[in-house]
Short mmCIF file of C-alpha atoms in Angstrom, two decimals:
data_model
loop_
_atom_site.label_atom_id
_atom_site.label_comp_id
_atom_site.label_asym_id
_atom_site.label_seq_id
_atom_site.Cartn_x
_atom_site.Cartn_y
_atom_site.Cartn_z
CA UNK N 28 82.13 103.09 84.21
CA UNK N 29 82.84 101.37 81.04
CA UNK N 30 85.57 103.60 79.79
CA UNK N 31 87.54 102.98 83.93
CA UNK N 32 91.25 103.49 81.80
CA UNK N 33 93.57 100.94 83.21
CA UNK N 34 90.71 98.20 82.99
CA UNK N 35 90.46 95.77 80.17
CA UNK N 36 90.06 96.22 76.78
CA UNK N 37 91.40 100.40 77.18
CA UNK N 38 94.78 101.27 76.45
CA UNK N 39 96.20 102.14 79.51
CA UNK N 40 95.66 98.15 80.07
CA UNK N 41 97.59 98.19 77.24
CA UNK N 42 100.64 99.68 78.55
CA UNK N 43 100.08 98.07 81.61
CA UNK N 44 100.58 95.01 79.92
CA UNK N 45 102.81 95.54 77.46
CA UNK N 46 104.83 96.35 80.28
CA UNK N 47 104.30 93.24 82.29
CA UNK N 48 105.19 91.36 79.47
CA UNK N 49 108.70 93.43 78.85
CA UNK N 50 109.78 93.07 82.35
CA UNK N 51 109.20 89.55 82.72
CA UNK N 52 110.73 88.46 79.38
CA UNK N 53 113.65 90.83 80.30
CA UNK N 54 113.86 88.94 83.97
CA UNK N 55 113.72 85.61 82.46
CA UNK N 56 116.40 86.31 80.17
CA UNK N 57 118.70 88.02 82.50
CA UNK N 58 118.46 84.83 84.60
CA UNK N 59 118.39 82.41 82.16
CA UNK N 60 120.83 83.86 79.71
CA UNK N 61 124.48 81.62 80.27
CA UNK N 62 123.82 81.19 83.55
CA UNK N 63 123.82 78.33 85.97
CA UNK N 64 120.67 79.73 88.00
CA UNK N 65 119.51 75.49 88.31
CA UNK N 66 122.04 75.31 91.51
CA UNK N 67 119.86 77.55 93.61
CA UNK N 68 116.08 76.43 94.12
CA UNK N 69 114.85 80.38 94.64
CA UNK N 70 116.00 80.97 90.97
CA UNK N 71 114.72 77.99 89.33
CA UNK N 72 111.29 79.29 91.09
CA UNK N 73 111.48 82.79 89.52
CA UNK N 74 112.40 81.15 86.11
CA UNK N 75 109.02 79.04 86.76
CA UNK N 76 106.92 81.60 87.86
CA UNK N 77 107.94 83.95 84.91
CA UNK N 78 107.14 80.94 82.87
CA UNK N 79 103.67 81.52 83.78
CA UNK N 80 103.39 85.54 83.54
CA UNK N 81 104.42 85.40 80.03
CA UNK N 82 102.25 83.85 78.26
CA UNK N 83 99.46 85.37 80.55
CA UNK N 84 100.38 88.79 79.79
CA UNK N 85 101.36 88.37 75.95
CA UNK N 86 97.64 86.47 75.43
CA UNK N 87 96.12 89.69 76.86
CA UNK N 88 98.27 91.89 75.34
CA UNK N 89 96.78 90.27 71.75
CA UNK N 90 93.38 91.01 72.84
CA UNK N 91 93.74 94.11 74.03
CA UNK N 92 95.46 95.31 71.33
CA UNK N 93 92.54 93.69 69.54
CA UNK N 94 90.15 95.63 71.55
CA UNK N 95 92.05 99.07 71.61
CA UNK N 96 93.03 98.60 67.20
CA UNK N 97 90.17 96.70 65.74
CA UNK N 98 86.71 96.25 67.65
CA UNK N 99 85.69 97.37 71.21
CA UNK N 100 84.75 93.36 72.80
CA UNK N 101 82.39 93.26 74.98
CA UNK N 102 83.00 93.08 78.37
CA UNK N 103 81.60 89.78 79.99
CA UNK N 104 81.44 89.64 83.86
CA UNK N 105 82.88 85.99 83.37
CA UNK N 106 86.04 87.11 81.17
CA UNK N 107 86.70 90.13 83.55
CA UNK N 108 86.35 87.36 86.92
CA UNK N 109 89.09 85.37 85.13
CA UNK N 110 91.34 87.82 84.19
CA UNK N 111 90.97 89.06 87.91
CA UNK N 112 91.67 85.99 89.31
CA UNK N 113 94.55 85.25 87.09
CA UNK N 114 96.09 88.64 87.74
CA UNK N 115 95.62 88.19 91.77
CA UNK N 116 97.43 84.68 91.93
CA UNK N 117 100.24 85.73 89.62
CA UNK N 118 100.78 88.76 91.49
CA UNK N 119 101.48 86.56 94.71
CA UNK N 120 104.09 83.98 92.87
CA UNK N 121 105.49 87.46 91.10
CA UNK N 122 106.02 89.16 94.68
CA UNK N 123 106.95 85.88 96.06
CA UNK N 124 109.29 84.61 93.24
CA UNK N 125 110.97 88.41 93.36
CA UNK N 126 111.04 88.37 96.96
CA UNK N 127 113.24 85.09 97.38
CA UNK N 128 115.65 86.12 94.06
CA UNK N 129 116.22 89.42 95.58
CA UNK N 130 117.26 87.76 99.30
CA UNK N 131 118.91 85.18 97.28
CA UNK N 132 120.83 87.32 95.32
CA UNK N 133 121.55 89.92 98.11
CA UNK N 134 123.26 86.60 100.71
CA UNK N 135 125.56 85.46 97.57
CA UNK N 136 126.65 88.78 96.71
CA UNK N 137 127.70 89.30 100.58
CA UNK N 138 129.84 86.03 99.96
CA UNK N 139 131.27 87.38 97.01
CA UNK N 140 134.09 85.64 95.30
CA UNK N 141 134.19 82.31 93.47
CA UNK N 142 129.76 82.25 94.56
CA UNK N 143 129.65 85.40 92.82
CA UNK N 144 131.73 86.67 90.16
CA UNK N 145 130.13 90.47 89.54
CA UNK N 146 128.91 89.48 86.43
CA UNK N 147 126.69 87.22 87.23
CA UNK N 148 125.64 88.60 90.59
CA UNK N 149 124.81 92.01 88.72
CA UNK N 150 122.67 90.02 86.36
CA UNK N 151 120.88 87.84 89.16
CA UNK N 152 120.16 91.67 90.45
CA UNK N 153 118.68 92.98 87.64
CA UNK N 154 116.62 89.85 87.19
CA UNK N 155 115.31 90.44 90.55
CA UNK N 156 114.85 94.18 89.90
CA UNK N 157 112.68 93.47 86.50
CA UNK N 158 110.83 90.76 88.51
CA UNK N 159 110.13 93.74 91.14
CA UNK N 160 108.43 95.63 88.41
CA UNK N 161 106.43 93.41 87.06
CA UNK N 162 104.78 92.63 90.14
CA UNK N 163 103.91 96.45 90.37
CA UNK N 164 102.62 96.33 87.01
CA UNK N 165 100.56 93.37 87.44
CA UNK N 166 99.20 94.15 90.87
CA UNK N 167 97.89 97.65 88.85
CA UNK N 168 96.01 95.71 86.17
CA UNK N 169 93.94 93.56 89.59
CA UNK N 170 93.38 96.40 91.21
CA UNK N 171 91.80 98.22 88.08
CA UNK N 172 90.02 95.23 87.30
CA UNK N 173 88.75 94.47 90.38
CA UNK N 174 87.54 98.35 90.65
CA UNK N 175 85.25 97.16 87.71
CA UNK N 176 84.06 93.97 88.15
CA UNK N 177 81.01 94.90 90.91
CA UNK N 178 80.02 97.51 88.00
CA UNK N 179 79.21 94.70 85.80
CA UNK W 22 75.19 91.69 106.33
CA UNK W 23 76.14 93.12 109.82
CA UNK W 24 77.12 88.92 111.17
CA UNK W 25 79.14 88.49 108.04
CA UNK W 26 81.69 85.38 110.05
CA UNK W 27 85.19 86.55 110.00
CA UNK W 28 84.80 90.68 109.90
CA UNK W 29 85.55 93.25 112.47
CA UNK W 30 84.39 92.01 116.02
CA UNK W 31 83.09 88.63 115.42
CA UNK W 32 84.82 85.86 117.41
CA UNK W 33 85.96 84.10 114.26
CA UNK W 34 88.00 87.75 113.36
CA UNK W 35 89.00 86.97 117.49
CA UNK W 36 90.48 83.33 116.49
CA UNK W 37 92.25 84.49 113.44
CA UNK W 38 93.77 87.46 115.06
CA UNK W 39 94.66 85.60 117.58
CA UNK W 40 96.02 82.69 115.55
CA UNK W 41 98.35 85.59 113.88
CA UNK W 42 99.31 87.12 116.96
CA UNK W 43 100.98 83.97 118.38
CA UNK W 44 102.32 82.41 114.98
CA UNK W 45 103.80 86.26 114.22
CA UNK W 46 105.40 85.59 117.83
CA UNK W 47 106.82 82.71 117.87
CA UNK W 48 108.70 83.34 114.53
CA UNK W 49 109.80 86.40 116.32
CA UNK W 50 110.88 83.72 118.94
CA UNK W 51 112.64 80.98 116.70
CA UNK W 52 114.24 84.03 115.20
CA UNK W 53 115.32 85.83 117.72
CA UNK W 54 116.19 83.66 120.18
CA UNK W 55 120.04 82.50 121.04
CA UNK W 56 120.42 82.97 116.98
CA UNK W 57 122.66 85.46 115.24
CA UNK W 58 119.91 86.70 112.78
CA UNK W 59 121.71 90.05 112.15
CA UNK W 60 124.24 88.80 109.59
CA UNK W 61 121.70 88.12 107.37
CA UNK W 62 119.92 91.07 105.72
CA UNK W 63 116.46 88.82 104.71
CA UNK W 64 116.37 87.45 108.84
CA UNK W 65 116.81 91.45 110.15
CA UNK W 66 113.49 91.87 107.11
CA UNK W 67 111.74 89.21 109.03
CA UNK W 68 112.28 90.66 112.70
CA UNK W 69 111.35 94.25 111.52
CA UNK W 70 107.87 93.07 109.73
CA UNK W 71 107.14 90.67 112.90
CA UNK W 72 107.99 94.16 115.16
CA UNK W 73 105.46 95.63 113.06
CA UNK W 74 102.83 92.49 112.84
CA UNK W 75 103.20 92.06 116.43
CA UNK W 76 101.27 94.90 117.97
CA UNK W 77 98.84 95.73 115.23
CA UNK W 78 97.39 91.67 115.83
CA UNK W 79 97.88 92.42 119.59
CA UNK W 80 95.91 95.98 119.02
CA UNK W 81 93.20 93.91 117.06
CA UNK W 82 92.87 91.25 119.34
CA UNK W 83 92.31 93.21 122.68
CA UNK W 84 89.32 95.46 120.49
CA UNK W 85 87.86 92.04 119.27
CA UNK W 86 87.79 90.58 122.58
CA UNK W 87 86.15 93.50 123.60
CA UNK W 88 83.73 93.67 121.32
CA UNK W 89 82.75 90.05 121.77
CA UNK W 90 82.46 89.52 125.87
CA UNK W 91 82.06 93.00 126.95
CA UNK W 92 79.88 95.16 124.49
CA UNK W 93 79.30 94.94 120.44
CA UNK W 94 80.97 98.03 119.38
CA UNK W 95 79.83 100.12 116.50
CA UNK W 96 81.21 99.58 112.86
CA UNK W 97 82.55 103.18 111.28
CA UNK W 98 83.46 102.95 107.55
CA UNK W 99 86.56 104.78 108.46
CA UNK W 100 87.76 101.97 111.44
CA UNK W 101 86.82 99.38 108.99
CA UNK W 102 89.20 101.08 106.42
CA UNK W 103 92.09 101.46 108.72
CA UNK W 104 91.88 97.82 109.28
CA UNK W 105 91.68 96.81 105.67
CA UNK W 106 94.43 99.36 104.35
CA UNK W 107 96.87 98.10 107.59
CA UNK W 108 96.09 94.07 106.72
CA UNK W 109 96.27 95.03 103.44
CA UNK W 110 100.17 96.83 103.79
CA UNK W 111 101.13 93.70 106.67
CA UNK W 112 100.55 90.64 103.84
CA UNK W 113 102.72 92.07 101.54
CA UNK W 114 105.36 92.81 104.27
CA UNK W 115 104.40 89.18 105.92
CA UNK W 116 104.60 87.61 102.36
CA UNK W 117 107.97 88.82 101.09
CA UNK W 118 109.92 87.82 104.50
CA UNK W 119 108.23 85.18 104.89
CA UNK W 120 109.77 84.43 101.41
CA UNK W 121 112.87 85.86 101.08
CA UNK W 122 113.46 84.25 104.95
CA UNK W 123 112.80 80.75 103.09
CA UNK W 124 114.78 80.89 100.54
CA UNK W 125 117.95 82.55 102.21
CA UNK W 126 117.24 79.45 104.86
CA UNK W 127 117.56 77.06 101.60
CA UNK W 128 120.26 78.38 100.66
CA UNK W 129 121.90 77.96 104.02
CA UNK W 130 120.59 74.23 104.09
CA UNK W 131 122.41 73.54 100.54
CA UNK W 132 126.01 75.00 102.12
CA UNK W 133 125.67 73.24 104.82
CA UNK W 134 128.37 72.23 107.93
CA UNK W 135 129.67 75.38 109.49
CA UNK W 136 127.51 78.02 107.74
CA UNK W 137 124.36 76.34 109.27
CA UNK W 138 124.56 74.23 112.45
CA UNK W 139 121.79 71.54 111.77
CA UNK W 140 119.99 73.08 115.42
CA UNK W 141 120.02 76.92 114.14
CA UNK W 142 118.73 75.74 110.40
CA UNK W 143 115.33 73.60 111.84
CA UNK W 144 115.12 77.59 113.74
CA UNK W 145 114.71 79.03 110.84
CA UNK W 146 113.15 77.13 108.74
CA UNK W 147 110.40 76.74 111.73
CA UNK W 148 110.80 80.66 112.08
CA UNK W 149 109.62 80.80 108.00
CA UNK W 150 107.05 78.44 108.20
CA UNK W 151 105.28 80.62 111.41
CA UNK W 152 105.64 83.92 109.01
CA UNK W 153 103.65 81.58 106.01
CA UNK W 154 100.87 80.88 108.59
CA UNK W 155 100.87 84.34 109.75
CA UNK W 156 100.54 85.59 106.11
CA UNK W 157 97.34 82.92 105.79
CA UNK W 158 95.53 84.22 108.51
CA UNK W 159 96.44 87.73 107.91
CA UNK W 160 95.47 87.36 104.18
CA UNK W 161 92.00 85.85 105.84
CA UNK W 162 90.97 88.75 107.83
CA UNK W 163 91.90 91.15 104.89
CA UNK W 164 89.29 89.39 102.67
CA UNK W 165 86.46 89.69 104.76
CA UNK W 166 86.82 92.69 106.08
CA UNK W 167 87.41 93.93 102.22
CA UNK W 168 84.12 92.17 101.75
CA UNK W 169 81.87 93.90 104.65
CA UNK W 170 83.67 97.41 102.92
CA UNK W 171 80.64 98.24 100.29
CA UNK W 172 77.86 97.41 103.22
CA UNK W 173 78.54 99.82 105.33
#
């Protein structure tokens, strides 16, 4: 069970990662990037939530690269039950936080006009979409943690 | 491990199911009701998932109420899986309307005077808060049904 790819420490945790980290850098810059996104409460929320993911994901993105590069860690039950637990709460305010940008995005882009110019409403959409993947990504690192921690 | 509170025909699984059943209804209600939910795409969400949430609690509740006043029915690995894959599947759908209806509903709120009547906005808004509960107790039932999985 030790060598489960996709659980931590492998390099398919990794990628998973690495791609968390991506996606929610790329979301909070889309949003964030000349943009007024402070006059609508659901995007201040995503900006706050992504706030969280990445420094999560880059901090385990250093130690797995650490694990995969340099020296296989061991793997403590106690390490693995945090990262699990930190991966299952941010992958509710992910889902959330992408959930409310998306419907957000979706009702101003129906008013169109001065609410929305297309510039900005095509960037609010591909914050939303990056925000979308993360959450995929990150709800694939739980569940391949999870899968390991009763092996522990 | 077979009295585990909470899990597949025990009357605490009755309470919550029925606890979603009528919060999953009356958002249905608030939503629904006198309230021209189809011009916004995140209210039409919420209706489908509650169509869907609606009969699987209703399904759950008559087969728990059986099991608890008439006869203690038998636990299969592959019932018990149904239910955890289907509560599993209905908190995501309950989570993201419930969120996307909340923030379209703030939205609304902000723009105020003709694009939200102060009567239809406390609707919604109650309508929102319902699908939250509903994702709670959903979320509940999920858990310990996940954790009676590995016993049987």
């Amino acid at each position: 069970m030790d060598e489960l790819p996709g659980s931590f420490g492998t390099s398919a945790s990794l990628a998973l990662r690495l791609g968390q980290t991506i996606f929610s850098f790329a979301s909070l810059l889309f949003m964030c990037f000349d943009v007024q996104f402070y006059s609508y409460t659901a995007f201040c929320y995503l900006v706050t939530v992504m706030g969280l993911v990445v420094p999560w994901s880059l901090t385990l993105v250093v130690v797995d690269a650490y694990s995969v590069f340099v020296k296989f860690l061991p793997r403590q039950p106690r390490t693995i039950l945090i990262v699990v637990l930190g991966d299952w709460a941010l992958s509710y305010l992910l889902l959330s936080a992408a959930c409310s940008a998306a419907s957000v995005t979706d009702l101003l882009f129906d008013a169109g006009g001065s609410y929305c110019p297309a510039k900005l409403c095509s960037r609010y959409q591909l914050s939303a979409a990056m925000a979308f993947l993360s959450w995929f990504l990150c709800q694939g690192s739980f569940l391949f943690n999870l899968w390991l921690l009763p092996s522990l």
